Structures are given as C-alpha cells and as structure tokens.
XYZ file of C-alpha atoms in Angstrom:
219
model
C 0.000 0.000 0.000
C 1.450 3.390 -1.016
C 1.621 6.332 1.335
C -1.057 8.202 -0.651
C -3.450 5.264 -0.581
C -2.834 4.884 3.162
C -3.740 8.536 3.694
C -6.882 8.089 1.622
C -7.912 5.000 3.578
C -7.456 6.738 6.909
C -8.647 10.261 6.229
C -11.436 9.924 3.697
C -13.808 8.193 6.166
C -13.037 10.908 8.719
C -13.900 13.639 6.231
C -17.162 11.939 5.326
C -18.020 11.432 8.980
C -17.406 15.109 9.710
C -19.746 16.207 6.908
C -22.456 13.802 8.024
C -22.051 14.950 11.642
C -23.032 18.475 10.605
C -26.300 17.177 9.159
C -26.956 15.044 12.258
C -26.363 18.002 14.560
C -28.844 20.065 12.570
C -31.462 17.318 12.747
C -31.025 16.852 16.486
C -31.038 20.550 17.387
C -33.257 21.398 20.331
C -36.256 23.681 19.892
C -34.922 27.235 19.832
C -35.930 30.053 22.164
C -34.496 32.889 20.086
C -35.810 34.293 16.781
C -35.133 31.965 13.888
C -36.793 29.824 11.266
C -40.048 29.416 13.231
C -40.757 33.082 13.932
C -39.685 36.326 15.599
C -41.346 36.076 19.003
C -41.767 32.993 21.184
C -45.219 33.292 22.758
C -45.467 29.913 24.474
C -43.092 27.055 25.271
C -44.810 24.177 27.039
C -43.601 20.715 28.000
C -46.707 18.590 28.380
C -47.024 17.179 31.923
C -46.892 13.458 32.749
C -50.666 13.458 33.277
C -51.156 14.454 29.633
C -48.734 11.771 28.456
C -50.705 9.249 30.543
C -53.847 10.466 28.796
C -52.212 9.899 25.411
C -51.065 6.416 26.448
C -54.533 5.407 27.666
C -56.050 6.726 24.452
C -53.632 4.685 22.328
C -54.485 1.538 24.297
C -58.193 2.195 23.782
C -58.052 2.723 20.025
C -55.667 -0.227 19.574
C -58.212 -2.479 21.250
C -61.161 -0.968 19.396
C -59.497 -0.998 15.975
C -57.717 -4.334 16.490
C -54.391 -2.733 15.638
C -55.604 -0.937 12.522
C -54.726 2.717 11.923
C -57.072 5.190 13.579
C -59.059 7.265 11.095
C -57.470 10.629 10.363
C -60.746 12.290 9.384
C -63.318 10.476 11.502
C -61.410 8.827 14.351
C -61.368 9.944 17.974
C -58.460 12.023 19.284
C -56.779 12.800 22.582
C -56.491 16.567 22.869
C -54.291 19.054 24.637
C -55.298 22.729 24.751
C -52.856 25.389 25.913
C -53.482 28.742 27.526
C -55.358 31.304 25.448
C -53.690 34.504 24.286
C -54.638 37.496 22.159
C -53.539 36.892 18.574
C -52.771 40.314 17.131
C -53.472 40.581 13.424
C -50.435 42.862 12.992
C -47.987 40.167 14.120
C -49.046 37.380 11.740
C -48.328 34.597 11.076
C -48.579 32.283 14.085
C -46.780 28.958 13.985
C -47.157 25.906 16.217
C -44.015 23.777 16.570
C -44.154 20.302 18.106
C -41.302 18.094 19.288
C -42.038 14.479 20.212
C -39.562 12.160 21.913
C -40.149 8.475 22.436
C -38.709 4.977 22.594
C -39.191 2.516 19.754
C -40.899 -0.683 20.882
C -39.452 -2.769 18.052
C -37.198 -2.404 15.052
C -38.882 -0.680 12.129
C -40.723 2.605 11.641
C -42.095 4.938 14.293
C -45.160 6.777 13.006
C -47.133 9.333 15.003
C -50.147 11.195 13.631
C -51.286 14.553 15.018
C -53.532 17.497 14.278
C -52.545 20.965 15.413
C -54.376 24.244 15.326
C -56.421 26.641 17.409
C -59.386 26.685 19.764
C -61.466 29.856 19.734
C -63.522 31.572 22.417
C -66.766 30.070 21.137
C -65.363 26.537 21.564
C -64.842 25.924 17.847
C -61.572 24.536 16.507
C -59.477 25.119 13.415
C -56.803 22.538 12.808
C -54.893 20.586 10.184
C -52.827 17.427 9.943
C -49.162 17.771 10.895
C -46.414 16.158 8.850
C -42.932 15.039 9.805
C -43.479 13.547 13.259
C -42.186 10.085 12.334
C -38.869 8.221 12.267
C -37.926 5.383 9.969
C -35.763 2.291 10.169
C -35.050 2.585 13.893
C -33.750 -0.068 16.253
C -35.713 -1.653 19.087
C -35.319 0.483 22.193
C -33.876 3.412 20.223
C -34.661 6.914 21.475
C -36.141 9.053 18.721
C -36.790 12.785 18.516
C -39.216 14.115 15.906
C -39.843 17.817 15.319
C -42.219 19.536 12.922
C -43.796 22.933 12.390
C -47.427 23.353 11.403
C -48.409 25.504 8.466
C -48.372 29.119 9.728
C -51.783 30.620 10.500
C -52.993 34.168 9.893
C -55.769 35.953 11.743
C -57.585 38.774 9.957
C -58.627 40.390 13.234
C -57.462 40.348 16.827
C -58.945 37.419 18.715
C -58.320 35.147 21.666
C -57.004 31.750 20.618
C -55.466 28.747 22.353
C -53.023 26.276 20.766
C -54.524 22.842 20.153
C -52.664 19.546 19.724
C -54.603 16.350 18.996
C -53.093 12.874 18.988
C -54.705 10.661 16.340
C -52.458 7.600 16.522
C -48.931 6.416 17.301
C -47.338 3.179 16.158
C -44.305 1.369 17.583
C -43.426 4.000 20.171
C -43.778 4.882 23.829
C -44.199 8.639 24.142
C -41.707 10.067 26.645
C -41.767 13.807 26.013
C -43.910 16.264 24.055
C -43.073 19.951 23.737
C -45.202 22.620 22.079
C -44.106 26.100 21.062
C -46.076 28.993 19.588
C -44.245 31.610 17.521
C -45.427 34.835 15.938
C -43.960 36.743 13.019
C -42.049 35.630 9.953
C -39.135 33.327 10.549
C -35.657 33.586 9.080
C -33.274 30.653 8.612
C -30.263 30.396 10.913
C -26.825 29.191 9.871
C -27.700 25.586 10.673
C -30.747 25.716 8.415
C -28.710 27.330 5.633
C -26.045 24.683 6.119
C -28.649 21.941 5.857
C -30.219 23.521 2.778
C -26.871 23.575 0.983
C -25.501 20.331 2.442
C -25.250 18.657 -0.969
C -23.262 21.574 -2.380
C -21.037 21.637 0.709
C -20.490 17.904 0.449
C -19.457 18.296 -3.181
C -17.017 21.104 -2.335
C -15.465 19.046 0.461
C -15.084 16.010 -1.779
C -13.515 18.139 -4.516
C -11.032 19.529 -2.008
C -10.202 16.015 -0.814
C -9.573 14.840 -4.389
C -7.319 17.818 -5.137
C -5.314 17.282 -1.958
C -4.849 13.569 -2.622
C -3.709 14.238 -6.193
C -0.814 16.231 -4.817
C 0.318 13.417 -2.528
C-alpha cells in the first residue's frame, strides 16, 4: 500500500463522517428560544405534563383495542387533545406557527409513526386545525430513542382574537411517548446558519469532496 493510498484509507472516512455529523447536529437541534426559522417572538413554550402523556397512552391503548391494531381514522377517528393557555392573537404580528417536538422509545425495530392534528381553539369553543407532517422516524432499532420535530403551516388571523393552541393525537405506532413539547411563535421566521447549512448540504459535500480529491492528487 502506497503512502497516498494509506492517507486516503485513513482520512477519507473521517472527512465523510465530519460532513455527516453536521447534518446530524442540525437534525437533532433542540427547539430554539431565540428568533429563527419558526418566527420572531416565542409566545409559548410548554412541555406537556406526565398526566397528559398518561392520557395519550390510555387513548392509544383504547383505540388499539377498538381498531384491532388498525390505523385510527385521520378524518373520523377519535383524538386525545391538549389545549394550551389562550392569548390574544394580534393581526399585525401574523403569522402564528405551532411547533411540536415528540420524543419516544421505539418498541421494536422498524418505523415509528405518530399522527397529530394541530391548530387553534377559539372563544366560542370551535376549533381550526390541520394534519401535521414530519413527526415520524424510519428504520429505527428496538429500544432506540427518537426525537421528531415539525412545524405546522403558519396561521394568519384577519382580526385580533383570543385563541389557544390545540394539539390532537390521532395515533402512534411502535413508540412509547416520553416527552412532548409545544411552542407557539409569531412573526415571519428567518433561517439560521444551521438551516442554511442543511439547505446547501449537498453543495457543501461536493465542495469538500472536490477539495479532498485535489489534496490527494498532490500526494
């Protein structure tokens, strides 16, 4: 084995690992508390209490027994709801964005899929909500800890009104829910350096690989 090939064998995996680590760090970043991609002002930051997690767990047991393991209906199925504290949504600080982070433990190897609605409850008791996307993890190991984070589609209010954040669990497969956090942001978000890094990760990867090739050619 030549010296150059030895360098390639030792250093190329390290370079690749470093690039991939950047992407992993971005994916595992905790929910922010400063202005960023979700909005300008953090209005609420709530970790759901154990009693609410127990409510979710009991609900999942109930629908699993009733549906004989089949997926709960997204449109017509029952839900387990959490409603946060109401606040005055000012029409001049639109939009309002609900961000949800779910942590859990995989029961078996395979996919972890959780299904939620998020939205708003109004003073008259009516709700406005939509299906959330992105709160799942795929190809996990049995017993693996997973963290799933997603932002709902931003909402706009044409007039000032009192609203409360609403989170509804529809179903969860292959997971024990350990932690659920809900944030509410107002204002337009702007991407931070991690988000920009993630957005251009393919370009960055290509630049790094080009630099590696040029360095090795000189050896």
